[in-house]
Coordinates of C-alpha atoms in Angstrom, one line a residue:
M1 CA 19.4 -41.0 -36.3
K2 CA 17.7 -38.8 -34.0
I3 CA 13.6 -38.1 -33.0
I4 CA 12.3 -34.7 -31.6
G5 CA 9.1 -35.2 -29.0
K6 CA 8.2 -32.9 -27.3
D7 CA 4.5 -31.1 -27.1
K8 CA 2.5 -32.0 -24.6
Q9 CA -1.3 -32.2 -26.0
E10 CA -2.3 -35.8 -27.2
S11 CA -1.8 -35.0 -31.1
N12 CA 1.5 -34.3 -31.0
S13 CA 2.6 -36.3 -27.7
V14 CA 6.1 -37.2 -26.5
T15 CA 5.0 -41.0 -27.5
S16 CA 2.8 -40.9 -30.3
Q17 CA 6.3 -38.5 -31.8
K18 CA 8.2 -42.4 -31.4
T19 CA 5.8 -44.4 -33.3
L20 CA 5.1 -42.6 -35.9
L21 CA 9.2 -41.8 -35.8
N22 CA 10.1 -45.4 -34.6
E23 CA 7.5 -47.0 -38.0
F24 CA 8.6 -44.1 -40.6
V25 CA 12.2 -45.4 -39.4
E26 CA 11.2 -49.8 -40.6
E27 CA 10.2 -48.9 -43.6
H28 CA 13.6 -47.1 -44.7
D29 CA 15.4 -50.4 -44.8
D30 CA 18.3 -47.6 -44.7
L31 CA 18.2 -46.4 -41.3
I32 CA 19.1 -47.3 -38.3
V33 CA 18.3 -45.7 -34.6
Y34 CA 21.2 -44.5 -33.1
D35 CA 19.2 -42.9 -30.2
T36 CA 16.1 -40.7 -29.1
Y37 CA 16.4 -37.3 -27.8
I38 CA 13.9 -36.3 -26.0
D39 CA 12.8 -32.2 -24.6
D40 CA 10.0 -32.4 -22.3
G41 CA 8.9 -29.2 -21.8
F42 CA 11.4 -27.0 -23.0
T43 CA 10.3 -24.2 -25.5
G44 CA 10.8 -24.4 -29.3
T45 CA 12.8 -21.4 -29.9
D46 CA 15.4 -22.2 -26.9
F47 CA 18.4 -24.1 -29.3
N48 CA 19.9 -25.1 -26.1
R49 CA 17.9 -27.3 -24.2
P50 CA 19.7 -30.1 -23.0
S51 CA 18.9 -32.9 -25.7
F52 CA 18.8 -30.7 -28.9
Q53 CA 22.9 -30.1 -27.8
R54 CA 23.1 -33.9 -26.8
L55 CA 22.0 -33.9 -31.0
L56 CA 24.3 -31.0 -31.5
E57 CA 27.5 -32.9 -29.2
D58 CA 26.7 -36.5 -32.0
M59 CA 26.9 -34.6 -35.0
R60 CA 30.2 -33.3 -34.3
N61 CA 31.8 -36.6 -33.3
G62 CA 30.3 -38.6 -36.4
N63 CA 27.3 -40.1 -34.0
I64 CA 25.2 -39.6 -36.5
N65 CA 24.4 -39.2 -40.0
C66 CA 20.6 -38.5 -40.9
V67 CA 18.3 -37.0 -38.1
I68 CA 14.3 -37.0 -38.0
V69 CA 11.6 -35.4 -37.2
K70 CA 7.4 -35.7 -37.4
D71 CA 7.3 -32.0 -38.8
L72 CA 9.5 -28.8 -38.9
S73 CA 8.2 -27.7 -36.0
R74 CA 9.5 -30.2 -33.3
L75 CA 13.5 -28.8 -34.7
G76 CA 12.3 -25.5 -34.3
R77 CA 9.5 -22.7 -33.4
N78 CA 12.6 -20.3 -34.4
Y79 CA 12.1 -19.5 -37.9
I80 CA 15.7 -17.9 -38.2
E81 CA 17.7 -20.7 -36.6
V82 CA 15.6 -23.1 -38.0
G83 CA 16.7 -21.6 -41.3
N84 CA 19.8 -21.8 -39.9
Y85 CA 20.7 -25.4 -39.4
I86 CA 18.4 -26.5 -42.3
E87 CA 20.9 -24.9 -44.9
Q88 CA 24.0 -24.6 -42.5
V89 CA 24.9 -26.7 -40.4
F90 CA 23.1 -29.8 -41.5
P91 CA 25.4 -29.6 -44.5
L92 CA 28.3 -28.4 -43.9
F93 CA 28.3 -32.2 -40.9
N94 CA 26.9 -34.3 -43.8
I95 CA 23.9 -35.1 -41.5
R96 CA 20.2 -36.1 -43.7
F97 CA 17.0 -34.4 -42.7
I98 CA 14.2 -36.4 -42.6
A99 CA 10.6 -33.7 -41.8
I100 CA 7.7 -36.8 -42.1
N101 CA 4.8 -34.6 -42.5
D102 CA 6.3 -31.8 -44.5
F103 CA 8.2 -33.8 -46.9
V104 CA 10.9 -32.6 -47.1
D105 CA 14.1 -34.9 -46.9
S106 CA 17.2 -33.3 -48.2
F107 CA 18.9 -36.4 -49.7
K108 CA 16.5 -38.2 -51.4
N109 CA 15.1 -35.2 -52.9
P110 CA 17.3 -32.1 -51.2
A111 CA 15.0 -30.1 -53.1
S112 CA 12.8 -30.0 -50.8
T113 CA 14.6 -27.9 -48.4
N114 CA 15.5 -24.8 -51.4
T115 CA 11.0 -24.7 -51.5
I116 CA 9.5 -21.4 -50.3
L117 CA 7.8 -23.8 -48.3
V118 CA 10.1 -24.5 -45.8
P119 CA 11.0 -20.6 -44.7
F120 CA 6.9 -19.5 -44.9
K121 CA 6.2 -22.8 -42.7
N122 CA 9.7 -22.1 -40.2
L123 CA 7.6 -18.5 -39.9
I124 CA 4.1 -20.0 -39.8
N125 CA 5.3 -21.8 -36.1
D126 CA 7.9 -18.9 -35.4
E127 CA 4.6 -16.2 -36.0
Y128 CA 2.2 -19.3 -34.0
C129 CA 5.2 -19.1 -30.6
R130 CA 4.8 -15.0 -30.8
D131 CA 1.5 -15.4 -30.5
T132 CA 1.2 -17.7 -28.4
S133 CA 4.0 -15.8 -25.9
I134 CA 2.4 -12.4 -26.3
K135 CA -0.9 -14.8 -24.8
I136 CA 0.5 -16.3 -21.9
R137 CA 2.4 -12.6 -21.1
T138 CA -0.7 -11.0 -20.9
S139 CA -2.6 -13.3 -18.9
L140 CA 0.0 -14.0 -16.5
N141 CA -0.2 -10.5 -15.8
G142 CA -3.1 -9.8 -15.4
K143 CA -2.3 -12.9 -12.1
K144 CA 0.1 -11.1 -10.5
K145 CA -2.0 -8.3 -10.6
K146 CA -4.4 -9.6 -9.0
G147 CA -2.3 -11.2 -6.7
E148 CA -2.0 -14.4 -7.8
F149 CA 0.9 -16.8 -7.4
I150 CA 2.2 -17.3 -10.3
G151 CA 5.1 -19.2 -10.2
A152 CA 6.1 -23.2 -9.9
F153 CA 7.1 -23.8 -6.6
S154 CA 6.4 -21.4 -3.2
S155 CA 8.4 -19.4 -0.7
Y156 CA 9.9 -22.0 2.3
G157 CA 7.2 -21.5 4.3
Y158 CA 4.6 -21.8 2.3
I159 CA 2.0 -24.6 -0.1
K160 CA 0.0 -24.5 -3.0
D161 CA -3.4 -24.6 -2.0
P162 CA -4.7 -27.6 -2.8
K163 CA -8.5 -26.1 -4.2
N164 CA -6.2 -23.2 -6.0
K165 CA -3.3 -23.4 -7.4
H166 CA -2.8 -19.4 -7.6
K167 CA -3.3 -19.2 -4.1
L168 CA -0.6 -19.7 -0.5
I169 CA -1.1 -21.7 2.7
I170 CA 0.8 -21.8 5.9
D171 CA 2.8 -24.6 4.9
E172 CA 2.7 -25.1 9.4
S173 CA 5.1 -28.5 9.3
V174 CA 7.8 -25.6 8.9
A175 CA 6.4 -22.0 9.8
N176 CA 7.3 -22.5 13.4
I177 CA 12.2 -22.9 12.0
I178 CA 10.1 -18.8 10.4
R179 CA 9.5 -17.5 13.3
N180 CA 12.9 -18.6 14.8
I181 CA 14.7 -17.1 12.1
F182 CA 13.2 -13.8 12.1
D183 CA 12.9 -13.7 16.2
W184 CA 16.8 -14.4 16.5
N185 CA 17.8 -11.9 14.4
V186 CA 15.5 -9.0 16.1
N187 CA 15.7 -9.4 19.7
E188 CA 18.3 -12.1 20.5
G189 CA 20.6 -9.8 17.4
L190 CA 22.0 -13.2 15.6
G191 CA 23.5 -12.4 12.4
K192 CA 22.6 -14.6 9.4
I193 CA 26.3 -16.9 9.9
A194 CA 24.9 -17.3 12.9
I195 CA 21.8 -18.8 12.7
C196 CA 22.9 -20.6 9.8
H197 CA 25.6 -21.9 12.1
R198 CA 22.4 -22.5 14.5
L199 CA 19.4 -23.9 12.3
N200 CA 22.3 -26.8 10.8
D201 CA 23.6 -28.3 14.0
L202 CA 20.0 -28.5 14.9
G203 CA 19.6 -30.6 12.1
I204 CA 17.1 -28.6 10.1
L205 CA 16.7 -28.9 6.2
N206 CA 16.9 -25.9 3.7
P207 CA 14.2 -25.1 2.2
T208 CA 15.9 -27.4 -1.3
G209 CA 15.5 -30.3 0.9
H210 CA 12.8 -29.1 2.3
K211 CA 10.8 -29.0 -0.7
K212 CA 13.2 -32.8 -2.3
L213 CA 12.6 -35.1 0.3
E214 CA 9.5 -33.6 3.2
L215 CA 7.2 -32.3 0.9
G216 CA 8.2 -34.5 -2.6
Q217 CA 8.4 -31.9 -5.1
N218 CA 11.3 -32.1 -7.9
Y219 CA 13.0 -29.0 -7.2
N220 CA 16.2 -27.3 -8.7
N221 CA 18.6 -24.6 -7.1
Y222 CA 18.8 -23.0 -10.5
G223 CA 20.6 -26.0 -10.9
I224 CA 22.7 -25.9 -8.2
Q225 CA 23.8 -29.3 -6.7
D226 CA 23.7 -29.7 -3.6
N227 CA 22.6 -32.7 -1.4
T228 CA 23.6 -32.3 1.5
Y229 CA 20.6 -29.2 2.0
T230 CA 22.3 -27.7 5.3
W231 CA 21.6 -24.0 5.4
T232 CA 23.9 -20.8 3.9
P233 CA 23.9 -17.5 5.0
S234 CA 22.3 -16.0 0.9
T235 CA 19.3 -18.6 2.2
V236 CA 18.5 -17.0 5.7
R237 CA 19.2 -12.9 3.3
N238 CA 16.2 -14.4 1.0
I239 CA 13.9 -15.9 3.5
L240 CA 14.1 -11.9 6.0
C241 CA 13.8 -9.9 3.1
N242 CA 11.1 -11.9 2.3
E243 CA 7.0 -10.4 2.2
V244 CA 6.0 -13.0 1.4
Y245 CA 5.7 -14.1 5.0
I246 CA 4.0 -10.9 6.3
G247 CA 1.3 -11.4 3.9
N248 CA 2.5 -10.4 0.9
T249 CA 2.7 -11.5 -3.0
V250 CA 5.7 -9.6 -4.8
Q251 CA 5.9 -11.0 -8.9
G252 CA 8.1 -10.6 -11.4
K253 CA 11.0 -9.6 -10.1
R254 CA 12.9 -11.0 -13.7
K255 CA 12.3 -12.3 -16.8
T256 CA 13.7 -13.0 -20.4
K257 CA 14.1 -10.5 -22.9
S258 CA 11.3 -11.8 -25.2
Y259 CA 10.2 -15.6 -26.3
K260 CA 12.8 -15.9 -28.5
V261 CA 15.5 -14.7 -26.6
H262 CA 15.9 -16.8 -23.1
K263 CA 18.2 -14.7 -21.2
V264 CA 16.9 -14.7 -17.6
E265 CA 17.8 -10.7 -16.8
Q266 CA 16.5 -9.3 -13.5
V267 CA 14.0 -5.6 -12.7
P268 CA 14.2 -3.1 -11.3
K269 CA 12.8 -3.2 -7.7
E270 CA 10.0 -0.5 -8.5
E271 CA 8.9 -2.3 -10.9
W272 CA 7.8 -5.3 -9.2
V273 CA 4.6 -6.3 -8.7
R274 CA 3.1 -6.1 -5.0
V275 CA 0.3 -6.5 -4.0
E276 CA -0.7 -6.4 -0.7
N277 CA -3.1 -8.9 1.9
T278 CA -3.1 -12.2 -0.7
H279 CA -2.8 -14.5 1.7
E280 CA -2.5 -15.1 5.3
A281 CA 0.8 -13.7 7.8
I282 CA 4.0 -16.1 9.0
I283 CA 5.4 -13.0 10.6
D284 CA 4.0 -9.4 11.8
K285 CA 4.7 -6.9 10.1
E286 CA 6.8 -5.0 12.9
I287 CA 9.3 -7.3 13.9
F288 CA 9.9 -7.3 9.6
E289 CA 10.7 -4.4 9.2
K290 CA 13.0 -4.6 11.7
A291 CA 14.4 -7.0 10.6
Q292 CA 15.0 -5.0 7.4
E293 CA 16.6 -2.4 9.0
L294 CA 18.6 -4.7 10.6
S295 CA 19.8 -5.3 6.3
R296 CA 20.4 -1.4 6.1
K297 CA 22.4 -1.4 9.1
D298 CA 24.5 -3.6 6.6
T299 CA 26.2 -5.2 10.5
K300 CA 28.6 -7.3 11.5
V301 CA 28.8 -10.2 13.7
S302 CA 30.9 -10.6 16.1
Q303 CA 34.1 -13.4 15.0
K304 CA 34.0 -15.1 18.9
T305 CA 30.3 -14.8 20.3
K306 CA 28.7 -14.3 16.3
E307 CA 26.2 -11.6 17.7
L308 CA 25.7 -8.8 16.8
S309 CA 27.1 -5.5 19.2
I310 CA 24.6 -3.5 20.1
W311 CA 26.7 -0.2 18.5
A312 CA 26.3 -2.0 15.3
G313 CA 25.1 0.2 12.6
F314 CA 24.6 3.0 14.1
L315 CA 27.7 4.6 14.7
K316 CA 28.6 6.8 12.4
C317 CA 32.1 9.5 11.9
A318 CA 30.5 13.1 12.2
D319 CA 32.6 14.1 8.7
C320 CA 33.2 11.7 6.9
K321 CA 29.6 9.5 7.6
R322 CA 31.4 6.3 7.1
A323 CA 31.6 3.8 9.9
M324 CA 33.2 4.0 12.9
N325 CA 34.8 0.7 13.4
K326 CA 36.2 -1.5 16.8
K327 CA 39.5 -1.3 18.6
S328 CA 40.7 -2.3 22.4
S329 CA 43.4 -1.8 23.4
T330 CA 45.0 -0.6 27.6
N331 CA 46.2 1.9 29.1
K332 CA 49.2 3.0 31.1
S333 CA 47.3 1.3 34.2
G334 CA 47.0 -2.3 32.7
S335 CA 43.2 -2.4 32.1
K336 CA 42.1 -3.3 28.2
Y337 CA 38.9 -1.2 27.6
E338 CA 37.6 -0.9 23.3
Y339 CA 37.1 2.4 21.6
Y340 CA 35.4 3.5 18.4
I341 CA 37.1 5.1 15.6
C342 CA 36.6 6.6 12.1
S343 CA 36.6 3.6 9.6
T344 CA 37.9 6.3 6.6
Y345 CA 41.1 6.8 9.6
R346 CA 42.1 4.2 9.5
K347 CA 41.6 1.4 6.5
K348 CA 42.5 4.7 4.4
S349 CA 44.2 7.4 4.7
N350 CA 44.8 9.9 7.8
N351 CA 44.9 12.5 5.4
L352 CA 41.1 11.8 4.6
C353 CA 39.5 12.5 7.9
T354 CA 40.5 12.3 11.3
K355 CA 40.6 9.4 14.4
H356 CA 37.0 10.2 15.7
T357 CA 37.5 7.8 19.0
I358 CA 34.9 7.3 21.6
K359 CA 35.7 4.6 24.2
V360 CA 32.8 2.2 24.5
E361 CA 32.4 3.2 28.1
N362 CA 31.7 6.6 27.4
L363 CA 29.5 6.3 24.2
E364 CA 27.5 4.6 26.2
K365 CA 26.5 6.7 29.6
A366 CA 26.9 10.2 26.8
V367 CA 24.0 8.0 25.2
L368 CA 22.1 7.6 27.8
K369 CA 21.6 10.6 29.4
A370 CA 20.8 11.9 25.8
I371 CA 18.2 9.4 26.4
N372 CA 16.8 9.9 29.4
F373 CA 17.3 13.6 28.6
H374 CA 15.1 13.2 25.3
I375 CA 12.4 11.0 27.4
D376 CA 11.4 14.1 29.5
L377 CA 11.3 16.6 26.6
L378 CA 8.8 14.9 24.6
I379 CA 7.0 14.1 28.0
D380 CA 6.7 18.4 28.3
T381 CA 6.2 18.8 24.8
E382 CA 3.2 15.9 24.9
E383 CA 1.7 18.1 27.6
L384 CA 1.7 21.3 26.4
V385 CA 1.0 20.4 23.2
K386 CA -2.1 18.6 25.6
Q387 CA -3.4 21.8 26.5
I388 CA -3.8 23.6 23.3
N389 CA -6.2 20.7 22.3
E390 CA -8.1 21.0 26.2
S391 CA -7.8 24.5 26.1
A392 CA -11.6 27.1 25.8
Y393 CA -9.8 28.7 22.8
Q394 CA -9.3 26.1 20.5
D395 CA -13.1 25.1 21.2
I396 CA -13.6 28.2 20.2
K397 CA -12.1 29.1 17.2
N398 CA -13.4 26.0 15.1
E399 CA -17.2 26.4 16.9
N400 CA -17.0 30.4 15.0
I401 CA -16.1 28.4 11.7
E402 CA -18.3 25.7 11.7
N403 CA -20.9 29.3 13.0
M404 CA -19.4 31.0 9.4
I405 CA -20.4 27.1 7.6
I406 CA -23.8 27.6 8.6
A407 CA -24.4 31.2 8.1
K408 CA -23.6 31.4 4.5
Q409 CA -25.1 27.9 3.8
N410 CA -27.9 29.5 5.2
E411 CA -27.6 33.0 2.6
I412 CA -26.9 30.8 0.2
S413 CA -30.2 28.9 0.3
K414 CA -32.2 32.2 0.7
I415 CA -30.6 33.7 -2.5
S416 CA -31.3 30.3 -4.4
N417 CA -35.2 30.4 -3.8
F418 CA -34.6 34.2 -5.2
K419 CA -33.3 33.1 -7.9
R420 CA -36.6 30.6 -8.1
T421 CA -39.0 33.2 -7.9
L422 CA -37.0 35.4 -10.7
Y423 CA -38.7 33.7 -13.6
E424 CA -42.3 34.2 -12.6
D425 CA -42.3 37.0 -11.5
W426 CA -40.8 37.6 -15.1
K427 CA -43.9 35.9 -16.7
N428 CA -46.2 37.7 -14.1
E429 CA -44.5 41.0 -15.9
D430 CA -43.6 42.7 -12.8
I431 CA -39.9 42.9 -13.3
T432 CA -38.9 43.3 -17.1
R433 CA -36.9 40.9 -18.8
E434 CA -33.9 43.3 -18.9
E435 CA -34.2 43.6 -15.0
Y436 CA -34.7 39.8 -14.7
L437 CA -31.4 39.1 -16.5
Q438 CA -29.8 41.6 -13.7
Y439 CA -31.0 40.4 -11.1
K440 CA -30.3 36.6 -12.7
Q441 CA -26.5 37.5 -13.4
K442 CA -26.4 39.2 -9.1
Y443 CA -27.9 36.2 -7.9
E444 CA -25.7 33.7 -9.0
Y445 CA -21.8 35.9 -8.7
D446 CA -23.2 35.6 -5.2
I447 CA -24.0 31.9 -4.8
E448 CA -20.5 31.2 -6.0
R449 CA -18.7 33.7 -3.8
L450 CA -20.2 32.1 -0.5
K451 CA -19.4 28.7 -2.6
Q452 CA -16.1 29.9 -2.6
N453 CA -15.9 31.9 0.7
I454 CA -17.0 28.6 2.5
E455 CA -14.8 26.6 0.8
I456 CA -11.9 28.5 1.5
L457 CA -14.0 28.2 5.9
K458 CA -13.5 24.4 5.3
N459 CA -10.2 23.9 3.9
E460 CA -9.0 25.5 7.1
K461 CA -11.1 23.6 9.5
A462 CA -9.6 20.8 8.3
K463 CA -5.7 22.7 8.8
Y464 CA -7.1 23.4 12.6
E465 CA -8.1 19.4 12.7
S466 CA -5.2 18.4 11.2
Q467 CA -3.0 20.0 13.4
N468 CA -5.2 19.0 16.3
L469 CA -2.5 16.5 17.2
N470 CA -3.3 13.3 18.8
N471 CA -1.9 10.1 18.0
N472 CA 1.1 10.1 19.9
E473 CA 2.0 5.7 19.8
W474 CA 5.6 6.8 18.7
I475 CA 5.5 9.0 21.8
E476 CA 4.2 6.1 24.3
K477 CA 7.9 3.8 22.6
F478 CA 10.2 6.9 24.4
K479 CA 8.2 7.3 27.2
E480 CA 7.8 2.8 27.9
Q481 CA 11.8 3.9 28.8
K482 CA 11.6 6.8 30.9
G483 CA 14.4 6.5 33.4
I484 CA 16.6 3.3 31.6
T485 CA 19.8 2.7 33.5
E486 CA 21.0 -0.1 30.7
L487 CA 21.8 -0.2 26.8
S488 CA 20.1 -2.9 24.9
R489 CA 20.0 -3.4 21.5
D490 CA 15.8 -3.1 21.0
I491 CA 15.9 0.1 23.1
M492 CA 18.8 1.3 20.3
M493 CA 16.4 0.2 17.4
E494 CA 12.7 1.7 18.9
L495 CA 14.3 4.9 19.6
I496 CA 17.2 6.2 17.8
D497 CA 17.9 5.7 13.5
C498 CA 22.1 6.8 14.2
I499 CA 24.8 8.3 16.3
Y500 CA 27.3 10.5 14.6
V501 CA 31.0 11.0 16.6
K502 CA 33.2 13.9 16.2
E503 CA 36.4 14.6 16.4
N504 CA 36.4 15.6 20.4
G505 CA 34.5 12.9 21.2
D506 CA 31.1 14.5 21.6
I507 CA 27.9 12.8 20.0
K508 CA 25.0 13.9 17.5
I509 CA 22.1 10.9 17.9
K510 CA 19.6 12.1 15.0
F511 CA 16.6 10.2 16.8
K512 CA 13.7 8.4 15.5
F513 CA 10.7 10.0 14.6
E514 CA 12.6 13.4 13.9
D515 CA 9.2 14.3 11.8
E516 CA 6.2 13.6 13.8
F517 CA 8.3 15.6 16.7
K518 CA 9.4 18.7 14.6
R519 CA 5.4 19.3 13.4
Y520 CA 4.1 18.7 17.6
L521 CA 6.9 21.9 18.3
E522 CA 5.4 23.6 15.5
Y523 CA 2.3 23.0 16.2
I524 CA 2.6 24.7 19.2
E525 CA 4.7 27.6 18.0
N526 CA 1.0 28.4 16.3
N527 CA -1.5 27.9 18.8
K528 CA 1.1 30.5 21.3
V529 CA -2.5 31.9 21.8
A530 CA -4.1 29.3 23.2
L531 CA -1.3 29.2 25.3
E532 CA -1.3 32.2 26.9
K533 CA -5.0 31.9 27.1
Q534 CA -4.9 28.7 29.7
A535 CA -1.6 30.6 31.7
V536 CA -3.9 33.6 32.4
N537 CA -7.0 31.2 33.5
L538 CA -4.6 29.6 35.5

């Protein structure tokens, strides 16, 4: 004997179904209740639902020989699967099948399972499920695009607004933990494992533990059973890369294939639904971007200190472009020293690349020298740009363009006035019709030509203004480090993108903001005349 109750609507509630089925059993002496199988909250197209699988197991073990449901839709809403169970599976295990409201009984009325009514109703149930699925998906997609949160559980650090379940508000009880995680990673240089150890040493519950024990939520982390509620590196990694902490809502990362096939698949990142500034941020965007940059560098922490090396993620072989590995050795005097060597040479084959070794001591000196030289160069470049922007030549050039535009606009107004009087001149017979058409065509041509000239001048003015470089915030980042005598990971993260080590031990540094620096150089090259005139005046 089997009872399935599923829908949450009152007409098909679990309670009403159980009442109906129990009354049916009481009225039939040949039926005895063995168990009740309830899959509340699961879709009818999913035949992997837990209690249904338990039912199949009892069938295989011979514990039951009859299955009773309220109607065919309670068995399932996939007409192919439902038909397969009714016509193939149940007969194979000698199971009597009863659908009360559909008057189906495979034992007392075998023909009732073979009529066209059964597959027709199954098809209707299937279509109902398909239509409902489409409507739900459409509604949810609309909410996603508007930045409304549609998840069952909010990310760690946030809770749903009691007044609006589609809006997130900060969970102040753990917000500082989020801030600490980013601070430890970006400012202290701790890796994910080190952060994980620190959180566990402090006795802080992981996100699952917080939701279940402190918020009282019925949360299940993808079926993972872990009652220790300890932090793992993957949990820390997920927090460090989650845009929710800078106020963005990103949804649609996973999807099911269809309303029938419930296998979850990953969605390409470019197809995620991302809406910015949907709620209050916990982390500053600049801090978040630094954390992403650290993650992209795929850095490893020291096994002893659990902290990131200053050079981790920055050093690459200039030839094979692979990462450099840190090693230690002893010189002839017995002193230990550290050096970096090409990982391809060390791990794969000395036929694929060469050593490209460089001592850490020499590396630090070379990088310090290069940074200070680059800063001095930027300061000189900034001064040249400033001279160009302040030169009278530039002001005259811009003023001339503006005057030319005004002159041509005045000319258009003048010609337009002539054009307006043409019609009256023709009506007054001051000019002939042929003269009217001839003048009209000429005026229209002149106006169009002047408009094109104005557009060219406006484009030239816009180009000039775009080249007039005044935004030098990126230079300030370098100037703040002028005269540094010691390197830190913060300085490296702020100024350097990558360091390439050549075979002879020389280095080539790829600084950040190189595109902006090239624009400065092009600007200076394009405005040599202004500099020359400035020099003459001096």
